[in-house]
C-alpha positions as MATLAB code, in Angstrom:
seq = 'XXXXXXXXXXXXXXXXXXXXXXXXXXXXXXXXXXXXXXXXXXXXXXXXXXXXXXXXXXXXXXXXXXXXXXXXXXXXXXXXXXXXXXXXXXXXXXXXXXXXXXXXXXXXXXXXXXXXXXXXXXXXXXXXXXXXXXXXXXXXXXXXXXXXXXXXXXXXXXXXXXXXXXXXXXXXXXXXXXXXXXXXXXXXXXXXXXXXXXXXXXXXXXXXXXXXXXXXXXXXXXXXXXXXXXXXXXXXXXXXXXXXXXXXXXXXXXXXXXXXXXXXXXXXXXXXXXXXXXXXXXXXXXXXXXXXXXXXXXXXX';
ca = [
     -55.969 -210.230   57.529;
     -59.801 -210.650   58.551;
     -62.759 -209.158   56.980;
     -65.274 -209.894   54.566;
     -64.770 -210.197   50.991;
     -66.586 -208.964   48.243;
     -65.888 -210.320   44.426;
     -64.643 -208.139   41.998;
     -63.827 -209.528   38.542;
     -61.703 -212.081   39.553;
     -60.118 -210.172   42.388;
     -61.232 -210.289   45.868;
     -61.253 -206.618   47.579;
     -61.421 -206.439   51.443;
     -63.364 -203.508   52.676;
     -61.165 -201.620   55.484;
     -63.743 -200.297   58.512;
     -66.147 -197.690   58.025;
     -64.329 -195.547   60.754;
     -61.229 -195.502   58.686;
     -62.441 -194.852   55.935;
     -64.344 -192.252   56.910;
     -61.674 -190.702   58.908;
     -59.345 -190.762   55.892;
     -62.154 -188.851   53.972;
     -62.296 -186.365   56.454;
     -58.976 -185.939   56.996;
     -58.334 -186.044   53.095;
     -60.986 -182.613   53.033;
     -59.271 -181.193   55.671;
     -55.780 -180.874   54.260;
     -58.199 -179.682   50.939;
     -59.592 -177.180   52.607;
     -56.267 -175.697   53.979;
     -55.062 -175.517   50.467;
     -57.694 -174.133   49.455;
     -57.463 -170.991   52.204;
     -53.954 -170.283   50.783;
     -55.409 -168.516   47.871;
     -53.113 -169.219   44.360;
     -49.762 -171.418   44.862;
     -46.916 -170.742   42.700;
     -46.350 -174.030   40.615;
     -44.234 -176.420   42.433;
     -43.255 -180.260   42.439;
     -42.030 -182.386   45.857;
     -38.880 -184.519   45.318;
     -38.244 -188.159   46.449;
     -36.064 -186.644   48.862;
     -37.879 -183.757   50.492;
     -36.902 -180.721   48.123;
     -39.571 -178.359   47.044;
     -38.601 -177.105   43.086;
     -40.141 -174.832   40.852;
     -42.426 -175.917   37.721;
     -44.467 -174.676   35.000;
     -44.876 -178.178   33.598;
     -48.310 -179.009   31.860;
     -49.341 -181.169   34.619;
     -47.749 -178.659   37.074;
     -51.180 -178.024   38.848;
     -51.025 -181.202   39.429;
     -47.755 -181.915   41.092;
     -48.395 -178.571   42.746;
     -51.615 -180.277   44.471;
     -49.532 -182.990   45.738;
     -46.755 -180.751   46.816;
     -49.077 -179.215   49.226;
     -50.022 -182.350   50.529;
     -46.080 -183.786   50.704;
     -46.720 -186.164   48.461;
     -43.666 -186.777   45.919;
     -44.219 -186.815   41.990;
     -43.702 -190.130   40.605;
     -45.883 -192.418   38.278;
     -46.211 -195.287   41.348;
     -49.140 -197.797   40.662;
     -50.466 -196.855   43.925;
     -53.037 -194.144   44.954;
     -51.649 -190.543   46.009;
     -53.362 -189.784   49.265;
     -54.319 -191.967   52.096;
     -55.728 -194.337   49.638;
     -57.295 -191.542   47.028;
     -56.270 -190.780   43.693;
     -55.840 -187.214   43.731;
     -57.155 -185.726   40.369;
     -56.698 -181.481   39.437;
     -59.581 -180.246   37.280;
     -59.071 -176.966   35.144;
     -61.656 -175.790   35.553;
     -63.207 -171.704   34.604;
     -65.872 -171.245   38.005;
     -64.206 -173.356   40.931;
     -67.313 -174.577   42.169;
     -68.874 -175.432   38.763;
     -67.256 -177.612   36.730;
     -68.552 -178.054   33.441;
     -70.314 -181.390   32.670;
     -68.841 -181.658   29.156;
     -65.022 -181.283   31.224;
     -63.012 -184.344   29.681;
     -61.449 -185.794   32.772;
     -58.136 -188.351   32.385;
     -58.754 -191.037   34.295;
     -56.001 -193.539   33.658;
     -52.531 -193.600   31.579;
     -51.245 -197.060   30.607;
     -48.326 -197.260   28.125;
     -49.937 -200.695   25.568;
     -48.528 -203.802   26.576;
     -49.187 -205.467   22.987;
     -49.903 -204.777   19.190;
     -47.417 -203.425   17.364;
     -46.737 -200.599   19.442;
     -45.091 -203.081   21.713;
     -43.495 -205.117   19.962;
     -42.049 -202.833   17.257;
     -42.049 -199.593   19.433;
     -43.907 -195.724   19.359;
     -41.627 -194.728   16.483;
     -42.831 -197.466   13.969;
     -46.712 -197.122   15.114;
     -46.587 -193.532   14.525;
     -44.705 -193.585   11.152;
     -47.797 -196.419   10.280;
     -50.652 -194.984   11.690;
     -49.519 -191.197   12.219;
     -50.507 -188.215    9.984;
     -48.866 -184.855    9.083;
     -49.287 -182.096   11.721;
     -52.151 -179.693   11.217;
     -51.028 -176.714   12.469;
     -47.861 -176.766    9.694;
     -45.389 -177.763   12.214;
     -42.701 -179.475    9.917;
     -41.550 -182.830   10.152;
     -44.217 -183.874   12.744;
     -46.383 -186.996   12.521;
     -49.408 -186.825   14.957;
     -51.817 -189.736   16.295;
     -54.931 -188.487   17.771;
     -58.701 -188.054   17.974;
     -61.076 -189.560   19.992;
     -61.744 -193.493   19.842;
     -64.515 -194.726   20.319;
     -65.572 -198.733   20.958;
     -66.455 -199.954   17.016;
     -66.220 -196.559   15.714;
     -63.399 -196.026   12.803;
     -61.470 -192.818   12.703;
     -60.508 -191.944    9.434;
     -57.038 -189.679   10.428;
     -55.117 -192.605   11.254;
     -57.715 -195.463    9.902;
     -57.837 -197.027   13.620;
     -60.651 -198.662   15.747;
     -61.070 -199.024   19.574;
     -62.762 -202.614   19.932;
     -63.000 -205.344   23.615;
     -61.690 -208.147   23.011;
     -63.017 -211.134   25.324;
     -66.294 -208.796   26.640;
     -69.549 -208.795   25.613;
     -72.151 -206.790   26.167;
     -75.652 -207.595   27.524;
     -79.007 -206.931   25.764;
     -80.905 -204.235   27.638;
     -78.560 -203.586   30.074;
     -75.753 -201.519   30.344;
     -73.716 -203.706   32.000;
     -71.971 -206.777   30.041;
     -69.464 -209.085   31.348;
     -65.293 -210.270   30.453;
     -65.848 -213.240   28.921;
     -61.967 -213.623   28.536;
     -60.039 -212.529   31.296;
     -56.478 -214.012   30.062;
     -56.541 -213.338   26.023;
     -59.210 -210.431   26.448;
     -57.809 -206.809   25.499;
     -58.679 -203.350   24.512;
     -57.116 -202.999   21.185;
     -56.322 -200.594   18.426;
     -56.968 -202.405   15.096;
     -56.075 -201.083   11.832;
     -58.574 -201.830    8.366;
     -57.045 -205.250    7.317;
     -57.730 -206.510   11.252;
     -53.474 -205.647   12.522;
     -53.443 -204.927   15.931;
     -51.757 -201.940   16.378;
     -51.603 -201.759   20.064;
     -53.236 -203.209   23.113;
     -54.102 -203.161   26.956;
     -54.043 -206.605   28.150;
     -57.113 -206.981   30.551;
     -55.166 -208.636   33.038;
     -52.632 -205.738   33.008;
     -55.030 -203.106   33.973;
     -57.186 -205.138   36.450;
     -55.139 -204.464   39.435;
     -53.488 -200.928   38.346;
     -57.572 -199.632   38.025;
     -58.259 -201.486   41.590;
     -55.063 -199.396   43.518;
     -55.464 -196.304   41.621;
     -59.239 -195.937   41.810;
     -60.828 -197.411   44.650;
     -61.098 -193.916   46.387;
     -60.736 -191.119   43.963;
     -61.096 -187.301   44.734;
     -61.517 -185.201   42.111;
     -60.845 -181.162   42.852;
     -61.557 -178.776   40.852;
     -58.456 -176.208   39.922;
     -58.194 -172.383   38.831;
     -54.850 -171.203   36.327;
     -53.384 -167.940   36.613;
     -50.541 -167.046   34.115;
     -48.413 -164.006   35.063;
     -46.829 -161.651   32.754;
     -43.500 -163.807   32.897;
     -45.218 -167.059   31.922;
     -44.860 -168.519   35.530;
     -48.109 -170.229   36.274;
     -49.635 -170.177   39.867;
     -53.441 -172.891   40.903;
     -55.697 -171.985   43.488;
     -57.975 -175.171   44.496;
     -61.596 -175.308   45.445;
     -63.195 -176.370   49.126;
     -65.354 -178.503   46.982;
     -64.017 -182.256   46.032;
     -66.160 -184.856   44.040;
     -65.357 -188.278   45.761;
     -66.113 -191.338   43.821;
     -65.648 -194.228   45.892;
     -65.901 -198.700   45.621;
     -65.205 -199.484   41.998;
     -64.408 -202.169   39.960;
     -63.046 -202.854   36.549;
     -66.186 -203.578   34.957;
     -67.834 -200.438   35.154;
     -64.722 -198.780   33.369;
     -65.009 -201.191   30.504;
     -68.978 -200.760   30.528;
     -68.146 -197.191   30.053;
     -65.983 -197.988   27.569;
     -68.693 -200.217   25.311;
     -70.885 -197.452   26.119;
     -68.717 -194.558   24.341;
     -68.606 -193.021   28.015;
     -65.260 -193.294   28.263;
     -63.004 -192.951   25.242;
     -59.523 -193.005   24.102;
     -58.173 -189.767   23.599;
     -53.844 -190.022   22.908;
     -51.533 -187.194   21.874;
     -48.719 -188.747   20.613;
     -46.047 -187.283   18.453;
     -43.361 -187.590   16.357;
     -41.222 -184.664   15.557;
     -38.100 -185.043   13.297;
     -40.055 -187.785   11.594;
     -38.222 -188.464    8.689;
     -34.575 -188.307   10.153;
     -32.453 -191.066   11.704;
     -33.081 -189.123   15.197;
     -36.686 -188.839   15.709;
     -38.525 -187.249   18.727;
     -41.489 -189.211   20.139;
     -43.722 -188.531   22.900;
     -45.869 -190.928   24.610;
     -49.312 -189.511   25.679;
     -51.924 -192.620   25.896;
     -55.305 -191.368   28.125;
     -58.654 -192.880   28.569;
     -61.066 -189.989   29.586;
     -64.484 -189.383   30.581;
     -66.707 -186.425   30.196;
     -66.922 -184.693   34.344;
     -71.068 -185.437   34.043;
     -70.196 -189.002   33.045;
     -68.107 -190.005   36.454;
     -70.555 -191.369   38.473;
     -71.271 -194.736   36.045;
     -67.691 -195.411   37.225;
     -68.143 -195.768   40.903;
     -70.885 -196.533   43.015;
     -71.121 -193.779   45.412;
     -69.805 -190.479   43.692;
     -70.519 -187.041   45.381;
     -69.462 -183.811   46.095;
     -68.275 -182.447   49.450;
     -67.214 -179.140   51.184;
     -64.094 -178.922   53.501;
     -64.878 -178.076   56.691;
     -61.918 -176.230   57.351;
     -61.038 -173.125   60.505;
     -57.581 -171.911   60.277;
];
């Protein structure tokens, strides 16, 4: 492969030609814009094999996005859509997202700390804390975590390891690419679970190098079944690097925001469910990419 190289981290990325780009952007609004004309779409999900099925799942909007775009559900590494993430807002006024919108932006499972090494089950019998709603038997682990701030429902801090900021400047640098981590640590220092750097370098790079962001409208019927209807309009953030998402995460732009569970807690058959997300407020995007706009589909029939 030939073509100039630009240095990322410690990762070289090759730009591909401004034509194709550009013609995958297009062609990306395009097939946007066609979903859009089709008014609300009963919730559906694409199989590996071709099959169309039915689902009122709670990322259902989702897969029902993709669907329309035959693209398969699966949790590859890789970006969705000729090279763009594809990301379904809820949103209440399709062309007016609201800037205080929490947006997911990435879902890695920790590859250290004791949720690792000991498993979800032990971490949330440590750290968890009784439901709040009554549900019986349920240990929760939530809240918001932000870098060096403590919260007190499970006693946890979000803190870089191997970064460090620069003075007057937002941006700071990885001063420990190899050992350097985001990490959960409890009040005597434990690390109770952690995202190797060097894990999430090149899953950030695939995923998020091109990401389109569409805003998304829920109707619930009488019988429960939901249906999305997607706007013409899609925010693109484009060229980013894995610097800006851990700027954003010094900065308290970007925050760590789980919902993981534990029902059946105290038997020898508990329930747990995984649910680790980084997210972003919707006005906040932009300090994670270096061009990030909206545009219209220019769609016909």
């Amino acid at each position: 492969m030939s073509g100039a190289g630009e240095l990322v981290s410690v990762f070289v990325r090759i730009e591909l030609g401004q034509e194709m780009r550009l013609g995958n952007e297009d062609l990306l609004l395009s097939q946007i814009g066609a979903i859009a004309a089709r008014g609300f779409i009963p919730g559906q999900r694409l199989r590996a094999d071709g099959t169309v099925v039915d689902t009122n799942a709670a990322n259902a909007g989702g897969h029902t996005l993709e669907a329309a775009l035959g693209v398969a559900a699966n949790s590859a590494a890789d970006a969705d859509f000729l090279g763009w993430e594809l990301k379904a807002l809820t949103v209440s006024k399709l062309d007016a997202p609201a800037k205080a919108k929490m947006v997911t932006v990435i879902t890695p499972e920790p590859k250290g700390g004791l949720y690792a090494e000991q498993g979800v089950v032990d971490f949330i019998r440590r750290y968890g804390y009784a439901d709040r709603r009554g549900r019986p038997d349920r240990l929760n682990v939530g809240g918001q975590y932000r870098a060096g701030v403590p919260v007190e429902s499970t006693g946890l801090t979000l803190r870089l390891t191997g970064y460090q900021q620069r003075k007057g400047t937002s941006r700071g640098e990885i001063t420990d690419i190899a050992a350097g981590a985001i990490e959960l640590v409890d009040t005597k220092g434990s690390v109770a679970a952690a995202w190797p750097y060097i894990d999430l370098i090149g899953h950030w790079q695939r995923k998020h190098a091109s990401a389109a962001y569409i805003p998304m409208l829920t109707q619930v019927e009488p019988n429960g079944r939901r249906f999305f209807r997607y706007s013409e309009t899609a925010w693109l953030g484009r060229r980013t690097e894995f610097l800006k998402f851990i700027d954003a995460l010094a900065w308290g732009e970007v925050v760590y925001d789980p919902g993981i569970k534990l029902e059946r807690a105290s038997t020898d058959s508990p329930k747990p469910k995984r649910r680790s997300q980084f997210r972003i407020r919707f006005g906040d995007l932009s300090v994670l990419y270096s061009h990030f706009a909206s545009r219209r589909a220019e769609w016909s029939g």
